[in-house]
N, CA, C and O atoms as CSV, one atom per row, in Angstrom:
chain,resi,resn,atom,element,x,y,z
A,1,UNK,N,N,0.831,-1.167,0.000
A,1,UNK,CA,C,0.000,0.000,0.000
A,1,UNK,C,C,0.876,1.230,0.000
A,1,UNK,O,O,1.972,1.165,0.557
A,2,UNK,N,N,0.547,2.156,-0.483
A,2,UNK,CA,C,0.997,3.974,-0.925
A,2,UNK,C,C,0.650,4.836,0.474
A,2,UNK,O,O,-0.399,4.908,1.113
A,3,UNK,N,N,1.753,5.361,0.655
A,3,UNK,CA,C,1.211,6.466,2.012
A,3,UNK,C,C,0.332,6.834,1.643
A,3,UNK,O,O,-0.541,6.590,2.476
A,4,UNK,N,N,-0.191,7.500,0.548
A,4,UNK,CA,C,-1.093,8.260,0.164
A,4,UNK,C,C,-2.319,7.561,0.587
A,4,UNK,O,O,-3.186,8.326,1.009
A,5,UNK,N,N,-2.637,6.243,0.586
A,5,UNK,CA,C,-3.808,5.470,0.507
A,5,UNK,C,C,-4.127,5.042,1.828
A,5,UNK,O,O,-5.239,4.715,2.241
A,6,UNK,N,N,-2.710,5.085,2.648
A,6,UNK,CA,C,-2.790,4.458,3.869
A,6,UNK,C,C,-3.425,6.263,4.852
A,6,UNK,O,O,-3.980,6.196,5.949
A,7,UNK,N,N,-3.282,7.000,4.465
A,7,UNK,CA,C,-3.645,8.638,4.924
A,7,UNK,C,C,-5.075,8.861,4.115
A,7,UNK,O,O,-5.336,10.051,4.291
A,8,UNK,N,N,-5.654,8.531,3.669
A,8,UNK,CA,C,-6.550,8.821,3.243
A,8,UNK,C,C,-7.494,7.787,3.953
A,8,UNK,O,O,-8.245,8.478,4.640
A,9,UNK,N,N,-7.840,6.371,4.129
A,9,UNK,CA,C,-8.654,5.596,4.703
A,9,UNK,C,C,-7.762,6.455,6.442
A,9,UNK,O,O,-8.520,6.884,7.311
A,10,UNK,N,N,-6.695,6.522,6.578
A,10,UNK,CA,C,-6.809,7.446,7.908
A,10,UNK,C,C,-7.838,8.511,8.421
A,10,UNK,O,O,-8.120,8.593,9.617
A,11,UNK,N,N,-8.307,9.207,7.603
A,11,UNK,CA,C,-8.752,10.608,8.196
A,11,UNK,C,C,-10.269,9.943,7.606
A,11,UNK,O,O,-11.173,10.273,8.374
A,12,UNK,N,N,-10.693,9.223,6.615
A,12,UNK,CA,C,-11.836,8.688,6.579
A,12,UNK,C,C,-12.545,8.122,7.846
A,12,UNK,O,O,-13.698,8.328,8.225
A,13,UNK,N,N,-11.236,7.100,8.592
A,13,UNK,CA,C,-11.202,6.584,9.759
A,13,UNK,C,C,-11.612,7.282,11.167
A,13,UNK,O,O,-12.236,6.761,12.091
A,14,UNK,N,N,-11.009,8.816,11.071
A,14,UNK,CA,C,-11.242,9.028,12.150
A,14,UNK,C,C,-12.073,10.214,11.992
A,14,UNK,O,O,-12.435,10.934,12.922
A,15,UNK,N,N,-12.344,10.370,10.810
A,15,UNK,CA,C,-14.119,10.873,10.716
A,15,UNK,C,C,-15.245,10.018,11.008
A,15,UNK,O,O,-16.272,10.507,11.477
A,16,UNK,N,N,-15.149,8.896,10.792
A,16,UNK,CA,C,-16.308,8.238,11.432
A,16,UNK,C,C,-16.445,7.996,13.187
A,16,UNK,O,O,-15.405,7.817,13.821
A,17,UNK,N,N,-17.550,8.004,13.778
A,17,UNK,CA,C,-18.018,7.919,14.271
A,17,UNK,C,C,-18.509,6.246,14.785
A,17,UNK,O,O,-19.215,5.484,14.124
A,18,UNK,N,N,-17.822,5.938,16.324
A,18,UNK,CA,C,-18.888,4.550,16.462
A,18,UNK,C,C,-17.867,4.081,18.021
A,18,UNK,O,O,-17.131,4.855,18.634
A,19,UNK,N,N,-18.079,2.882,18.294
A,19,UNK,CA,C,-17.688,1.915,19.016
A,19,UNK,C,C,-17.128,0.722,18.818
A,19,UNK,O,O,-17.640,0.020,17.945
A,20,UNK,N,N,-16.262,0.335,19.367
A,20,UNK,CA,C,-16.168,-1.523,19.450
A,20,UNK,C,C,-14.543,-1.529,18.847
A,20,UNK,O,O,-13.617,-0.751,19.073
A,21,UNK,N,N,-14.618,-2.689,18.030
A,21,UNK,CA,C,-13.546,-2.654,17.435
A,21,UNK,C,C,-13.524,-2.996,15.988
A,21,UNK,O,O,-13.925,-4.104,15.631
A,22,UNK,N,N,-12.971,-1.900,14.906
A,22,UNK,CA,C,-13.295,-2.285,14.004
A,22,UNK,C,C,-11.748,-3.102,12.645
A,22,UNK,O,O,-10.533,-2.942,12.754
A,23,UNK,N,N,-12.284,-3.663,11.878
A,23,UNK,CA,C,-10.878,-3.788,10.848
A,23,UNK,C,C,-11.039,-3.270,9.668
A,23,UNK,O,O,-12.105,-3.387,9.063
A,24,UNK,N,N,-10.019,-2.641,9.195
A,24,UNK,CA,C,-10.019,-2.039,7.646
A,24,UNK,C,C,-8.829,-2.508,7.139
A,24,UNK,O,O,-7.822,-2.477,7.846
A,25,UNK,N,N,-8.793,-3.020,5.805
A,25,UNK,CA,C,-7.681,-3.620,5.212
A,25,UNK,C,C,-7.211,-2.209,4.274
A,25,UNK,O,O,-8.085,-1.725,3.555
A,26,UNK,N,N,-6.040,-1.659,4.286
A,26,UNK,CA,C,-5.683,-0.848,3.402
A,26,UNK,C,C,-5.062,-1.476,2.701
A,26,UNK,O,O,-3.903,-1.694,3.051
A,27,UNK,N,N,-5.678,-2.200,1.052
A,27,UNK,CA,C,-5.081,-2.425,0.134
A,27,UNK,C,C,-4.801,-1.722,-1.630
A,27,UNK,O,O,-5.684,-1.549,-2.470
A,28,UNK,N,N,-3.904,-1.543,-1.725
A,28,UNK,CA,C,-3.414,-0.479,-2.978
A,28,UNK,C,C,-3.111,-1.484,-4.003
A,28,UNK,O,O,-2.647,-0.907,-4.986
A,29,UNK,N,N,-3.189,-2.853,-4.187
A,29,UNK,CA,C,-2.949,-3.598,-5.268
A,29,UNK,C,C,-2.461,-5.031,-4.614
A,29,UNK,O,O,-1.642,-5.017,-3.695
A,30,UNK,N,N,-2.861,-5.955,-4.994
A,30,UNK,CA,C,-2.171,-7.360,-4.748
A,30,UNK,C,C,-1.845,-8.302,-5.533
A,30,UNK,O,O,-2.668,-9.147,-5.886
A,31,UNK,N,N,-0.417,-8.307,-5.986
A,31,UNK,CA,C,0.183,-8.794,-6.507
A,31,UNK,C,C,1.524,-10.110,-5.801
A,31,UNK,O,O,1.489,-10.512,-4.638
A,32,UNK,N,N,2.500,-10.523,-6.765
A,32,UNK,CA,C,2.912,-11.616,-6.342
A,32,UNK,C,C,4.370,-10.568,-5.835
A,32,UNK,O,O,4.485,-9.363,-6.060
A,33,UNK,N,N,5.357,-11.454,-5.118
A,33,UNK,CA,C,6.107,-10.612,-5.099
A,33,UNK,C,C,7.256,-10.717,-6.544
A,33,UNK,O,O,8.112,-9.872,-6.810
A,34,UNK,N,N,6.991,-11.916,-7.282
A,34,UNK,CA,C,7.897,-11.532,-8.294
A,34,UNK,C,C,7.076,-10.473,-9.701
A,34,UNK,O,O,7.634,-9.909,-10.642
A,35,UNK,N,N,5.848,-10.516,-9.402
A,35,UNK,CA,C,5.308,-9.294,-9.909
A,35,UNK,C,C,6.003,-7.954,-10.242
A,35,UNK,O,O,6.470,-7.309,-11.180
A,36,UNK,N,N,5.701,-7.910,-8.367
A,36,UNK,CA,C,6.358,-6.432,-7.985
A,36,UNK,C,C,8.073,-6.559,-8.575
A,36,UNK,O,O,8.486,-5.899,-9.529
A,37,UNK,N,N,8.756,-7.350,-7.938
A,37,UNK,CA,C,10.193,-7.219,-9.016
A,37,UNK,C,C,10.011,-6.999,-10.753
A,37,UNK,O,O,10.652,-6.230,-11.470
A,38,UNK,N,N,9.356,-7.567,-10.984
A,38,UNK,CA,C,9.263,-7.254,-12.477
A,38,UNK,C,C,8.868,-6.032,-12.701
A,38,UNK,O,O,9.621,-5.479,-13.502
A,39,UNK,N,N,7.761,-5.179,-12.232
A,39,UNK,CA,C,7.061,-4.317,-12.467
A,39,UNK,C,C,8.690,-3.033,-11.860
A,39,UNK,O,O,9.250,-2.195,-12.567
A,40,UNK,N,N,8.937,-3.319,-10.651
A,40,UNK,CA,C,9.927,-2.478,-10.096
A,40,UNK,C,C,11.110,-2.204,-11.537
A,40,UNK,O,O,11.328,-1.142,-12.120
A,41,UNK,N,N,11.808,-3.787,-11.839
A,41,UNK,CA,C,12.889,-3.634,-12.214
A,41,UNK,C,C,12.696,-3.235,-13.775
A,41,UNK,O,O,13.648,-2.987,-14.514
A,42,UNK,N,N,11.366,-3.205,-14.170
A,42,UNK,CA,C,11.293,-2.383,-15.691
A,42,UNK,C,C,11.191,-1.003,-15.314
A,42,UNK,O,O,11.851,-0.100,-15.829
A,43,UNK,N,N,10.341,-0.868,-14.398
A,43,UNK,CA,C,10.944,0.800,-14.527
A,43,UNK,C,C,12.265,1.183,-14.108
A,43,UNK,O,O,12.604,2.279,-14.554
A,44,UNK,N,N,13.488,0.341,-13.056
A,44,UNK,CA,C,14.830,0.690,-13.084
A,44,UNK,C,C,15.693,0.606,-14.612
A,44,UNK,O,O,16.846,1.028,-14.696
A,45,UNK,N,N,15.245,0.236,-15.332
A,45,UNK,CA,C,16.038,-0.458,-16.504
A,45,UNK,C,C,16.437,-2.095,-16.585
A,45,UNK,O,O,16.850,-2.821,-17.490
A,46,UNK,N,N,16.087,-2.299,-15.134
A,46,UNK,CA,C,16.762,-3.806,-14.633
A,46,UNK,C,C,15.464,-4.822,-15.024
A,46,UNK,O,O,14.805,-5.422,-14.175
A,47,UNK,N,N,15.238,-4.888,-16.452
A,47,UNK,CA,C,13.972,-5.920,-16.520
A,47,UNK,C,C,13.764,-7.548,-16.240
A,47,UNK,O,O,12.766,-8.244,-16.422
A,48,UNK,N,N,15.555,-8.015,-15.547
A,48,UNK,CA,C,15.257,-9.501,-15.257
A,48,UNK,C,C,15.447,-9.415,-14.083
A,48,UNK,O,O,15.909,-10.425,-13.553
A,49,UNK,N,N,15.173,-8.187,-13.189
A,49,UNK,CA,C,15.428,-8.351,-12.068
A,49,UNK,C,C,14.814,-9.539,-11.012
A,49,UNK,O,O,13.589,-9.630,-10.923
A,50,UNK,N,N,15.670,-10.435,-10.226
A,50,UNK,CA,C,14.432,-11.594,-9.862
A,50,UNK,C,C,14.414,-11.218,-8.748
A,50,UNK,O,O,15.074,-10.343,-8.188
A,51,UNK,N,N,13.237,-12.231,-8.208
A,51,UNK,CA,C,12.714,-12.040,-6.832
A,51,UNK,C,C,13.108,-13.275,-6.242
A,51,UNK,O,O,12.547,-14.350,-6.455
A,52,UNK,N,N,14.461,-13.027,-5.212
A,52,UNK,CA,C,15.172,-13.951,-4.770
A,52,UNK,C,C,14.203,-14.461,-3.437
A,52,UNK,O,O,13.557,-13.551,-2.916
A,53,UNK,N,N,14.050,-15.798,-2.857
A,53,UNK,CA,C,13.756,-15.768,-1.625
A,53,UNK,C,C,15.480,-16.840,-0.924
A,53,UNK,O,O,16.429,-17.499,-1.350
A,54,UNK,N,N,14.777,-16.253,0.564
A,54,UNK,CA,C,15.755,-16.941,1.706
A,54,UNK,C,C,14.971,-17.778,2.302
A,54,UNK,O,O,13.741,-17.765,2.292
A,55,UNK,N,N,15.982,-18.839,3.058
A,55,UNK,CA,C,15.107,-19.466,4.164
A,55,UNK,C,C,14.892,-18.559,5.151
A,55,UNK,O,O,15.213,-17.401,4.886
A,56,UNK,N,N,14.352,-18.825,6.412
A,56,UNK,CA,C,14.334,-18.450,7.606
A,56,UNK,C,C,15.727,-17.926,8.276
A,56,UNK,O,O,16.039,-16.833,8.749
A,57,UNK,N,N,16.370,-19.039,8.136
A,57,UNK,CA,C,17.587,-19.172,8.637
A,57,UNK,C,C,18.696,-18.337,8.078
A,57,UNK,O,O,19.465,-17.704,8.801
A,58,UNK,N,N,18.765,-18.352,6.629
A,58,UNK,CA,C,19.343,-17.640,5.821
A,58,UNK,C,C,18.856,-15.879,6.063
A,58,UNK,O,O,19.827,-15.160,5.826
A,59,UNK,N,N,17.812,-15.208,6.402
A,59,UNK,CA,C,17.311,-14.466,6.369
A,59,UNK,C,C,17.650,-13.737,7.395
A,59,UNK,O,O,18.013,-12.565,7.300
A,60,UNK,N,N,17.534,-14.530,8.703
A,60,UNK,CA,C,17.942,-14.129,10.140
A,60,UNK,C,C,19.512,-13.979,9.947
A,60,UNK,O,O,19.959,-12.839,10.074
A,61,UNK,N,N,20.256,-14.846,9.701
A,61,UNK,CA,C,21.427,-14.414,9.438
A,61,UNK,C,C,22.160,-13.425,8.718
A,61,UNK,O,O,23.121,-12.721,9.028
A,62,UNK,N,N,21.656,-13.509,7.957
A,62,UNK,CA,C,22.212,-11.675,6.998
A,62,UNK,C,C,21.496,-10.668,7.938
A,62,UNK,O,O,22.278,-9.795,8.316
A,63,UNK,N,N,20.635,-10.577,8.272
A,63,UNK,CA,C,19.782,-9.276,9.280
A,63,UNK,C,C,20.941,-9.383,10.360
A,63,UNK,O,O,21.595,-8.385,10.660
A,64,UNK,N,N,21.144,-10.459,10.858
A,64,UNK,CA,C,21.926,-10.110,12.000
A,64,UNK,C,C,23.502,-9.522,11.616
A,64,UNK,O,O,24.154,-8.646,12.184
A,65,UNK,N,N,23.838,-10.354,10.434
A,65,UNK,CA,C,24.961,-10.076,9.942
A,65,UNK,C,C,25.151,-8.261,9.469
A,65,UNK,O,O,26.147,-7.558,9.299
A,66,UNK,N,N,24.201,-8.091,9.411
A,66,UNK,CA,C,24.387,-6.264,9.193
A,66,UNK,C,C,23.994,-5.751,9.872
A,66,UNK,O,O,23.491,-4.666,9.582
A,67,UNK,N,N,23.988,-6.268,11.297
A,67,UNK,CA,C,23.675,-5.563,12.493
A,67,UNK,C,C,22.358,-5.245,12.976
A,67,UNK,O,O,22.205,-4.729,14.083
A,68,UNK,N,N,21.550,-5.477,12.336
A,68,UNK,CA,C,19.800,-5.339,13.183
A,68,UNK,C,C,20.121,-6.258,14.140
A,68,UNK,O,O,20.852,-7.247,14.085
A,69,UNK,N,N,19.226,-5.612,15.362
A,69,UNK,CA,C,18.993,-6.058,16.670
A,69,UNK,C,C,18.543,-7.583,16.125
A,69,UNK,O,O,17.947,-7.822,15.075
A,70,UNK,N,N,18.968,-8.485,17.074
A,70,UNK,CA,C,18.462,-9.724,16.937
A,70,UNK,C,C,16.740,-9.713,17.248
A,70,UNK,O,O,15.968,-10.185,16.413
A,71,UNK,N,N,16.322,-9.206,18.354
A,71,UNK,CA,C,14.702,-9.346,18.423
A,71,UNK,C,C,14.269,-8.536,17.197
A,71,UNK,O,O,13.128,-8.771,16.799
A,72,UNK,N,N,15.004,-7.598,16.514
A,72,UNK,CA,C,13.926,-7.436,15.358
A,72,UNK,C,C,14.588,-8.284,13.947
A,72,UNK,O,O,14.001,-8.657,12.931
A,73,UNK,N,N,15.160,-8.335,14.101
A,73,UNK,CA,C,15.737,-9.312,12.862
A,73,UNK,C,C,14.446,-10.607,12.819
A,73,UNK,O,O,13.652,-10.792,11.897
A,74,UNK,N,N,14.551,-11.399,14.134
A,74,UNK,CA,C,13.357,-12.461,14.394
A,74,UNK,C,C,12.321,-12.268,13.968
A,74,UNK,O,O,11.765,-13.053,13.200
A,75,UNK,N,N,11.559,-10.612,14.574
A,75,UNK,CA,C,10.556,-10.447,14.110
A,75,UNK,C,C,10.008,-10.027,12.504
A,75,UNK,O,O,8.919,-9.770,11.990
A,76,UNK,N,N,11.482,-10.122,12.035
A,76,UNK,CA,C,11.396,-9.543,10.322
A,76,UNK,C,C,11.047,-11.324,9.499
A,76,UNK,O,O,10.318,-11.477,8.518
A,77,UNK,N,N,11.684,-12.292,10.128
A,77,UNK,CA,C,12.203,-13.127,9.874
A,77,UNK,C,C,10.248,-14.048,10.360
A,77,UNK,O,O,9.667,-14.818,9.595
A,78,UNK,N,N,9.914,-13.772,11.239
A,78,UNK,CA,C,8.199,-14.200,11.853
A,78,UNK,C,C,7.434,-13.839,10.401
A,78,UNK,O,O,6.907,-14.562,9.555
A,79,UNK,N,N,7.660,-12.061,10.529
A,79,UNK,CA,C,6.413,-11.797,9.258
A,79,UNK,C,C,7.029,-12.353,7.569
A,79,UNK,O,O,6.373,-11.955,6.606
A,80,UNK,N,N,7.778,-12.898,7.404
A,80,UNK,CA,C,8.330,-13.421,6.274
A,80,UNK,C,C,7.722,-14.742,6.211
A,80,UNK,O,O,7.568,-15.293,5.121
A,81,UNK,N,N,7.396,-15.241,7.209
A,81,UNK,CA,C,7.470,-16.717,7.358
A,81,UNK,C,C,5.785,-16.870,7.213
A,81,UNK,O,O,5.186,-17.597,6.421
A,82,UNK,N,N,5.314,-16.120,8.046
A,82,UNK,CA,C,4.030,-15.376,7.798
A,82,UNK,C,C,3.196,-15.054,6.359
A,82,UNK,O,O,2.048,-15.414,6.097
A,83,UNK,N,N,3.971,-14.389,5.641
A,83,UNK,CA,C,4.061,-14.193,4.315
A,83,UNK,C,C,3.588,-15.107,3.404
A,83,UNK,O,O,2.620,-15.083,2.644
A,84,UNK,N,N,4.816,-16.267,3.713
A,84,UNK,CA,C,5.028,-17.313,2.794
A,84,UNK,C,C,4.047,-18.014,3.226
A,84,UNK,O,O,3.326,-18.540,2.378
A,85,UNK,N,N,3.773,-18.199,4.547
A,85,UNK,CA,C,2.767,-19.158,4.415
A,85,UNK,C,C,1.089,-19.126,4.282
A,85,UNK,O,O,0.265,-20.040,4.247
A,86,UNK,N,N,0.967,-17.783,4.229
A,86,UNK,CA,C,-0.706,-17.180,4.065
A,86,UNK,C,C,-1.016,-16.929,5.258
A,86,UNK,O,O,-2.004,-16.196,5.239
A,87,UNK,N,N,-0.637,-17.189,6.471
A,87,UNK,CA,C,-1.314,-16.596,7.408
A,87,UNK,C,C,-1.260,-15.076,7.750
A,87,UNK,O,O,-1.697,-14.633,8.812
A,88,UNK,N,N,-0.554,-14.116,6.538
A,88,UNK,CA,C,-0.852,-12.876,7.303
A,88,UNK,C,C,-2.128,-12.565,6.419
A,88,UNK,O,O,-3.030,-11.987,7.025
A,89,UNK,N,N,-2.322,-12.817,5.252
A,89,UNK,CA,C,-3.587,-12.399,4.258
A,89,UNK,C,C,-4.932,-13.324,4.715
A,89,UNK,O,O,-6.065,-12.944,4.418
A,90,UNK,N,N,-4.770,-14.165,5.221
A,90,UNK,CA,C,-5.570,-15.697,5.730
A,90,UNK,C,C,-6.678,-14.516,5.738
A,90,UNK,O,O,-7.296,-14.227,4.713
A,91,UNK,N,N,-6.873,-13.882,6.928
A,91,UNK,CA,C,-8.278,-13.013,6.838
A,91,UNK,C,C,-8.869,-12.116,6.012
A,91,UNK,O,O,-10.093,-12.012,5.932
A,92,UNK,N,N,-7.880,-11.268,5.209
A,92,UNK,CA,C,-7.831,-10.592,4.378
A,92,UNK,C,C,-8.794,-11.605,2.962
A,92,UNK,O,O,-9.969,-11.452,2.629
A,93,UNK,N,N,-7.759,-12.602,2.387
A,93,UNK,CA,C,-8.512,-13.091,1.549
A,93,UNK,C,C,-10.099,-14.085,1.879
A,93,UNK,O,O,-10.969,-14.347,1.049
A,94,UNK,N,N,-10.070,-14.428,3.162
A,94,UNK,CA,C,-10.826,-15.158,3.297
A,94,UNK,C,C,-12.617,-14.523,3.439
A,94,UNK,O,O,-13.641,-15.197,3.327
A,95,UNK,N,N,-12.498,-13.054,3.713
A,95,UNK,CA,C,-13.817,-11.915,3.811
A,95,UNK,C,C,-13.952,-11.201,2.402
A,95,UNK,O,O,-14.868,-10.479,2.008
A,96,UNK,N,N,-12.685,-11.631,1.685
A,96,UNK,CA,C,-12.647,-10.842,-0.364
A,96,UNK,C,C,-12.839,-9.676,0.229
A,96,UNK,O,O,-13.831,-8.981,0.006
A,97,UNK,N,N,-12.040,-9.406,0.921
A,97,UNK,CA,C,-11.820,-7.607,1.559
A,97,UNK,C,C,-11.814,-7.109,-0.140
A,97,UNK,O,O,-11.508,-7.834,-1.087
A,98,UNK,N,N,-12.207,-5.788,-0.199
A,98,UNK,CA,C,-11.786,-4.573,-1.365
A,98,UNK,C,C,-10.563,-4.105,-1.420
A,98,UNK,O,O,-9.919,-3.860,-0.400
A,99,UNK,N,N,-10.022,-3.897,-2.851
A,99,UNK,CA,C,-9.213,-3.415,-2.844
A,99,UNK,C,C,-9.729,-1.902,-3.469
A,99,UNK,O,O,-10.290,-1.663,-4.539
A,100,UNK,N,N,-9.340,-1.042,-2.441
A,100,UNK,CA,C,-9.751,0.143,-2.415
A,100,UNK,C,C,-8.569,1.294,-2.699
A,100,UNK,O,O,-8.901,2.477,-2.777
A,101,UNK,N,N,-7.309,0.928,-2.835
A,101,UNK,CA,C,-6.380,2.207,-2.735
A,101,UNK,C,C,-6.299,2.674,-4.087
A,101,UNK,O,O,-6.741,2.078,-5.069
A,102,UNK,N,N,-5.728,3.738,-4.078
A,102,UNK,CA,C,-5.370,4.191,-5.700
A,102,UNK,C,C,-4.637,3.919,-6.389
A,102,UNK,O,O,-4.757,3.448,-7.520
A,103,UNK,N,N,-3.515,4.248,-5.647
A,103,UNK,CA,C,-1.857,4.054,-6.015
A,103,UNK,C,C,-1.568,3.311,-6.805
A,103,UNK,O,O,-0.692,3.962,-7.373
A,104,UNK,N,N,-1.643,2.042,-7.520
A,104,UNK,CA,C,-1.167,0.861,-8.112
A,104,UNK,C,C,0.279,0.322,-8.158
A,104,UNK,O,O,1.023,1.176,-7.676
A,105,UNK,N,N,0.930,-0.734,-8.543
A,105,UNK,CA,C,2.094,-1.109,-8.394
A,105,UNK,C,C,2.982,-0.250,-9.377
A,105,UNK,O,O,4.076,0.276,-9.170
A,106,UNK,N,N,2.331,-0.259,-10.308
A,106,UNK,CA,C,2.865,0.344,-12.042
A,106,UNK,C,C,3.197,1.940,-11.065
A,106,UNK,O,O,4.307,2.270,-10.647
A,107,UNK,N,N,2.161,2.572,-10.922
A,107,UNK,CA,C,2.218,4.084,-10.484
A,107,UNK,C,C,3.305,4.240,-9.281
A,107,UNK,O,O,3.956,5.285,-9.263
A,108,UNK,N,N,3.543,3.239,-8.252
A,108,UNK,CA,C,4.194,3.485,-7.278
A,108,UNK,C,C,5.756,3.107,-8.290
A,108,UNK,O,O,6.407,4.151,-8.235
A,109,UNK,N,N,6.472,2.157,-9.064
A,109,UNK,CA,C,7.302,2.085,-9.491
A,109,UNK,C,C,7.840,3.189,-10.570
A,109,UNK,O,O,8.985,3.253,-11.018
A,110,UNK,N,N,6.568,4.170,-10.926
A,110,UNK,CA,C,7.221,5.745,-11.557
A,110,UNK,C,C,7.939,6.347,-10.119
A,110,UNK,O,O,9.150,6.540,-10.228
A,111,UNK,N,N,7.551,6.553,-9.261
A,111,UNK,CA,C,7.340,7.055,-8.282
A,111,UNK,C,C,8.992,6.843,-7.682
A,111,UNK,O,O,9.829,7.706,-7.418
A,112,UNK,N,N,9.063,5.596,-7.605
A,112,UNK,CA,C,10.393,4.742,-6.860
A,112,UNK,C,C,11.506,4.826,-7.991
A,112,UNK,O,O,12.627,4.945,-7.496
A,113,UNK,N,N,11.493,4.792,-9.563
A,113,UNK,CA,C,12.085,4.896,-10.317
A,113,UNK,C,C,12.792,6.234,-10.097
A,113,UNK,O,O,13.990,6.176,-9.818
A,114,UNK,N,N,12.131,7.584,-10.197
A,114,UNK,CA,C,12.520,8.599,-10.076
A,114,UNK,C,C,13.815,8.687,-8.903
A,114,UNK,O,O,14.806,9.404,-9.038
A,115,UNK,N,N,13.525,7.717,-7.655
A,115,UNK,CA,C,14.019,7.970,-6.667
A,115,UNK,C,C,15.516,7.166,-6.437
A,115,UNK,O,O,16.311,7.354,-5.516
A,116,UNK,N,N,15.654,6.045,-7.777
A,116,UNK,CA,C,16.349,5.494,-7.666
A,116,UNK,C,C,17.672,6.054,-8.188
A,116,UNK,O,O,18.704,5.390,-8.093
């Protein structure tokens, strides 16, 4: 998701009015992640750019190896694992939440291109 999209269902958010507890999925596009490499690395010039994965193990180790704190390295290394295995979208896909943001992958990679 795009700051832009994630600030906008914000102030929607806290214009409404209510109780309890509620969930809102801020989604701006869902794609794969070798998608997003592809989509990224054509707008760098880099069009075979791949989308490498790590194990767990492999993952935690380079994080630690460049110095992130070990408890967050773990916890980088949890939501990865998370990732891969569907349980962070599990609810997300399972209610066919909306995809409501603007931004798109294509539009955010003008965006990131410029910056690169």
């Amino acid at each position: 998701m795009h700051p832009e999209d994630i600030a906008t269902a914000v102030a929607e958010e806290l214009e409404k009015t209510g109780s309890g507890i509620n969930v809102r999925y801020i989604v701006s596009d869902v794609r794969t992640p070798g998608d997003a490499a592809k989509v990224l690395g054509e707008a760098i010039d880099k069009p075979e750019l791949p989308w490498i994965e790590f194990t767990d193990e492999q993952s935690l180790n380079g994080m630690a190896q460049a110095g992130l704190p070990e408890e967050i390295a773990g916890l980088y290394t949890e939501m990865g694992t998370g990732l891969r295995s569907g349980a962070i979208a599990e609810d997300f896909l399972k209610n066919k939440t909306s995809v409501d943001g603007k931004i798109k992958l294509e539009d955010f990679a003008l965006e990131f291109a410029s910056n690169f």
